[in-house]
Amino acid sequence: MLTQATNVLHMHQKVTLMVNRYEVFADNGGEPGPLVAFVEQKRMAFKEQVTIYTDSSKSQVLAGFRARKVIDLGSGYDVTDGAGQSIALFRKDFGKSLINSTWHLDQPNAPTATGRERNHGLAILRRLWGILPLVNNIPFPFRYHFDFARNGQPVFSVDKKTWVRDHYLIQIADPYIDRRAVIAQAVAVDALQSR
């Protein structure tokens, strides 16, 4: 069960023909433990909408996020709880992301948390990879990492741990940030990265 006391999560992506699936596990001594969230993202959706369930039965919604606009350059994504109430908003900073992917995560009554790719050189290489002929259709072979901070203090990080499969370690430093918003942002870092 996901609680505010959860400080370490493991996220694994499973790619299928029609949807991207993410499984989020609580930490169990450095390894994935119990499943705390199950996420599905429909591919090629006209307006991005992602649902986060409490488990793979998809019987209970934990949270979700939805694009505010169809064309989402600089637009935001509203994060809601299982009852549809707003808990956060995140957005990609389109201008800054041309060089180094940058995200902003806002929660009520809290300053903005800003996340950037940790390795500036790798960020530039990833941009070049996307425009080079012949290799642009090959998945980017290097791991990348995002650090989110607020007023210079760490909030959480999303670290890709594997070279081929998308396995991430999410470490949360801020005791107050809503863990559902962290999961939504972590999914977005992977699923929406190329947009």
Short mmCIF file of C-alpha atoms in Angstrom, two decimals:
data_model
loop_
_atom_site.label_atom_id
_atom_site.label_comp_id
_atom_site.label_asym_id
_atom_site.label_seq_id
_atom_site.Cartn_x
_atom_site.Cartn_y
_atom_site.Cartn_z
CA MET A 1 0.00 0.00 0.00
CA LEU A 2 1.30 3.45 -0.94
CA THR A 3 1.66 5.84 2.00
CA GLN A 4 3.32 9.20 2.66
CA ALA A 5 5.99 7.26 4.55
CA THR A 6 7.07 5.55 1.30
CA ASN A 7 10.44 7.05 0.35
CA VAL A 8 11.77 4.60 -2.26
CA LEU A 9 9.89 3.17 -5.25
CA HIS A 10 10.84 0.95 -8.17
CA MET A 11 9.08 1.55 -11.51
CA HIS A 12 9.18 -0.97 -14.37
CA GLN A 13 7.75 -0.29 -17.82
CA LYS A 14 6.17 -3.05 -19.90
CA VAL A 15 5.58 -2.15 -23.54
CA THR A 16 2.62 -3.78 -25.28
CA LEU A 17 1.10 -3.19 -28.70
CA MET A 18 -1.64 -0.75 -27.62
CA VAL A 19 -0.56 0.59 -24.20
CA ASN A 20 2.49 1.35 -22.12
CA ARG A 21 2.20 -0.28 -18.72
CA TYR A 22 4.10 0.71 -15.63
CA GLU A 23 4.29 -1.24 -12.41
CA VAL A 24 5.38 0.66 -9.32
CA PHE A 25 6.69 -1.29 -6.34
CA ALA A 26 7.54 -0.29 -2.78
CA ASP A 27 11.15 -0.88 -1.86
CA ASN A 28 12.08 -4.08 -0.07
CA GLY A 29 15.73 -3.87 0.98
CA GLY A 30 16.90 -2.40 -2.32
CA GLU A 31 14.73 -4.66 -4.47
CA PRO A 32 11.13 -4.28 -5.73
CA GLY A 33 8.67 -5.29 -3.03
CA PRO A 34 4.86 -5.15 -3.04
CA LEU A 35 3.05 -3.58 -6.00
CA VAL A 36 1.66 -0.15 -5.00
CA ALA A 37 0.55 1.23 -8.38
CA PHE A 38 -0.31 -0.05 -11.85
CA VAL A 39 -0.34 2.49 -14.68
CA GLU A 40 -1.63 2.36 -18.24
CA GLN A 41 -0.99 4.91 -20.98
CA LYS A 42 -2.75 4.48 -24.31
CA ARG A 43 -0.43 4.96 -27.23
CA MET A 44 -1.17 7.67 -29.78
CA ALA A 45 -4.03 9.13 -27.75
CA PHE A 46 -5.46 12.35 -29.20
CA LYS A 47 -5.39 14.00 -25.76
CA GLU A 48 -3.03 12.45 -23.25
CA GLN A 49 -4.73 10.77 -20.30
CA VAL A 50 -3.07 8.29 -17.94
CA THR A 51 -4.76 6.32 -15.16
CA ILE A 52 -2.90 5.09 -12.08
CA TYR A 53 -4.55 2.14 -10.33
CA THR A 54 -3.83 0.63 -6.92
CA ASP A 55 -3.06 -2.75 -8.53
CA SER A 56 -3.25 -4.72 -11.76
CA SER A 57 -6.93 -5.62 -11.27
CA LYS A 58 -7.66 -1.96 -12.18
CA SER A 59 -10.59 -1.99 -9.76
CA GLN A 60 -9.55 1.12 -7.81
CA VAL A 61 -8.09 4.35 -9.18
CA LEU A 62 -5.24 5.79 -7.13
CA ALA A 63 -4.66 8.88 -9.30
CA GLY A 64 -4.29 10.00 -12.89
CA PHE A 65 -3.14 12.83 -15.09
CA ARG A 66 -4.57 14.48 -18.17
CA ALA A 67 -3.24 17.04 -20.64
CA ARG A 68 -4.94 20.41 -20.49
CA LYS A 69 -4.59 20.86 -24.26
CA VAL A 70 -4.32 18.58 -27.27
CA ILE A 71 -1.06 20.20 -28.33
CA ASP A 72 0.90 20.15 -25.11
CA LEU A 73 4.01 22.25 -25.82
CA GLY A 74 4.40 24.13 -22.55
CA SER A 75 0.91 23.14 -21.48
CA GLY A 76 0.19 21.40 -18.24
CA TYR A 77 -1.05 18.09 -16.99
CA ASP A 78 -3.55 18.03 -14.16
CA VAL A 79 -2.93 15.30 -11.58
CA THR A 80 -6.05 14.14 -9.75
CA ASP A 81 -6.73 11.67 -6.96
CA GLY A 82 -9.02 8.64 -7.28
CA ALA A 83 -12.08 10.84 -6.74
CA GLY A 84 -11.07 13.28 -9.48
CA GLN A 85 -9.91 16.05 -7.10
CA SER A 86 -6.86 18.06 -8.14
CA ILE A 87 -3.68 17.23 -6.21
CA ALA A 88 -0.95 18.63 -8.49
CA LEU A 89 -0.03 20.06 -11.87
CA PHE A 90 3.11 19.34 -13.86
CA ARG A 91 4.38 20.81 -17.08
CA LYS A 92 7.39 20.53 -19.33
CA ASP A 93 9.37 23.75 -19.79
CA PHE A 94 9.50 23.65 -23.59
CA GLY A 95 12.14 26.37 -24.02
CA LYS A 96 14.61 24.97 -21.48
CA SER A 97 13.91 21.42 -22.65
CA LEU A 98 15.42 22.12 -26.06
CA ILE A 99 18.82 21.66 -24.38
CA ASN A 100 18.11 19.91 -21.06
CA SER A 101 14.68 18.42 -20.29
CA THR A 102 13.06 20.45 -17.54
CA TRP A 103 9.79 19.76 -15.71
CA HIS A 104 7.90 21.80 -13.11
CA LEU A 105 5.67 20.14 -10.51
CA ASP A 106 3.23 22.27 -8.50
CA GLN A 107 1.19 21.24 -5.48
CA PRO A 108 -1.22 23.45 -3.52
CA ASN A 109 0.47 25.52 -0.80
CA ALA A 110 4.00 24.54 -1.84
CA PRO A 111 6.67 26.18 -3.99
CA THR A 112 7.31 24.65 -7.41
CA ALA A 113 9.60 21.63 -7.62
CA THR A 114 11.75 21.74 -10.77
CA GLY A 115 13.28 18.62 -12.30
CA ARG A 116 16.16 18.53 -14.76
CA GLU A 117 18.28 15.88 -16.37
CA ARG A 118 21.29 15.36 -14.13
CA ASN A 119 23.85 14.95 -16.93
CA HIS A 120 23.88 17.99 -19.22
CA GLY A 121 26.16 16.32 -21.82
CA LEU A 122 23.93 13.26 -22.00
CA ALA A 123 20.90 15.53 -22.45
CA ILE A 124 22.52 17.15 -25.49
CA LEU A 125 23.56 13.74 -26.88
CA ARG A 126 19.96 12.54 -26.55
CA ARG A 127 18.77 15.55 -28.59
CA LEU A 128 21.31 14.83 -31.32
CA TRP A 129 20.38 11.13 -31.31
CA GLY A 130 16.79 12.07 -32.16
CA ILE A 131 17.75 14.00 -35.29
CA LEU A 132 20.53 11.81 -36.72
CA PRO A 133 19.49 9.80 -39.79
CA LEU A 134 19.34 6.02 -39.36
CA VAL A 135 19.82 6.04 -35.55
CA ASN A 136 16.83 8.21 -34.66
CA ASN A 137 14.53 5.15 -34.77
CA ILE A 138 16.77 3.13 -32.45
CA PRO A 139 15.97 3.54 -28.73
CA PHE A 140 18.43 5.81 -26.94
CA PRO A 141 20.94 3.38 -25.39
CA PHE A 142 22.06 5.44 -22.38
CA ARG A 143 20.53 5.81 -18.96
CA TYR A 144 19.27 9.21 -17.88
CA HIS A 145 18.34 10.64 -14.53
CA PHE A 146 16.19 13.49 -13.25
CA ASP A 147 16.60 15.43 -10.03
CA PHE A 148 13.68 17.47 -8.70
CA ALA A 149 14.43 20.27 -6.24
CA ARG A 150 12.56 23.09 -4.52
CA ASN A 151 14.42 26.19 -3.32
CA GLY A 152 17.70 24.30 -3.69
CA GLN A 153 16.53 21.36 -1.58
CA PRO A 154 16.08 17.86 -3.07
CA VAL A 155 12.48 16.71 -3.45
CA PHE A 156 12.84 13.44 -5.40
CA SER A 157 14.90 11.78 -8.13
CA VAL A 158 14.06 9.42 -10.98
CA ASP A 159 17.03 7.25 -11.99
CA LYS A 160 16.96 4.87 -14.94
CA LYS A 161 18.72 1.74 -13.68
CA THR A 162 18.87 -0.47 -16.77
CA TRP A 163 20.32 -0.04 -20.26
CA VAL A 164 17.67 -1.76 -22.37
CA ARG A 165 14.50 -2.18 -20.30
CA ASP A 166 12.96 0.81 -18.56
CA HIS A 167 13.49 0.20 -14.86
CA TYR A 168 13.65 3.23 -12.61
CA LEU A 169 14.52 3.90 -8.98
CA ILE A 170 12.55 6.76 -7.43
CA GLN A 171 13.98 8.23 -4.24
CA ILE A 172 11.85 10.75 -2.33
CA ALA A 173 13.56 13.23 0.01
CA ASP A 174 10.63 15.57 0.75
CA PRO A 175 8.26 14.12 3.37
CA TYR A 176 5.38 16.37 2.26
CA ILE A 177 5.20 15.83 -1.49
CA ASP A 178 2.22 13.70 -2.47
CA ARG A 179 3.51 10.28 -3.49
CA ARG A 180 0.75 9.99 -6.12
CA ALA A 181 2.07 13.17 -7.79
CA VAL A 182 5.60 11.71 -7.69
CA ILE A 183 4.40 8.55 -9.48
CA ALA A 184 2.54 10.63 -12.09
CA GLN A 185 5.62 12.77 -12.73
CA ALA A 186 7.91 9.71 -12.90
CA VAL A 187 5.64 8.11 -15.51
CA ALA A 188 5.62 11.37 -17.48
CA VAL A 189 9.43 11.58 -17.42
CA ASP A 190 9.47 8.27 -19.31
CA ALA A 191 6.24 8.32 -21.34
CA LEU A 192 6.27 11.97 -22.44
CA GLN A 193 10.02 12.52 -22.71
CA SER A 194 10.18 12.73 -26.50
CA ARG A 195 7.34 15.28 -26.74
#
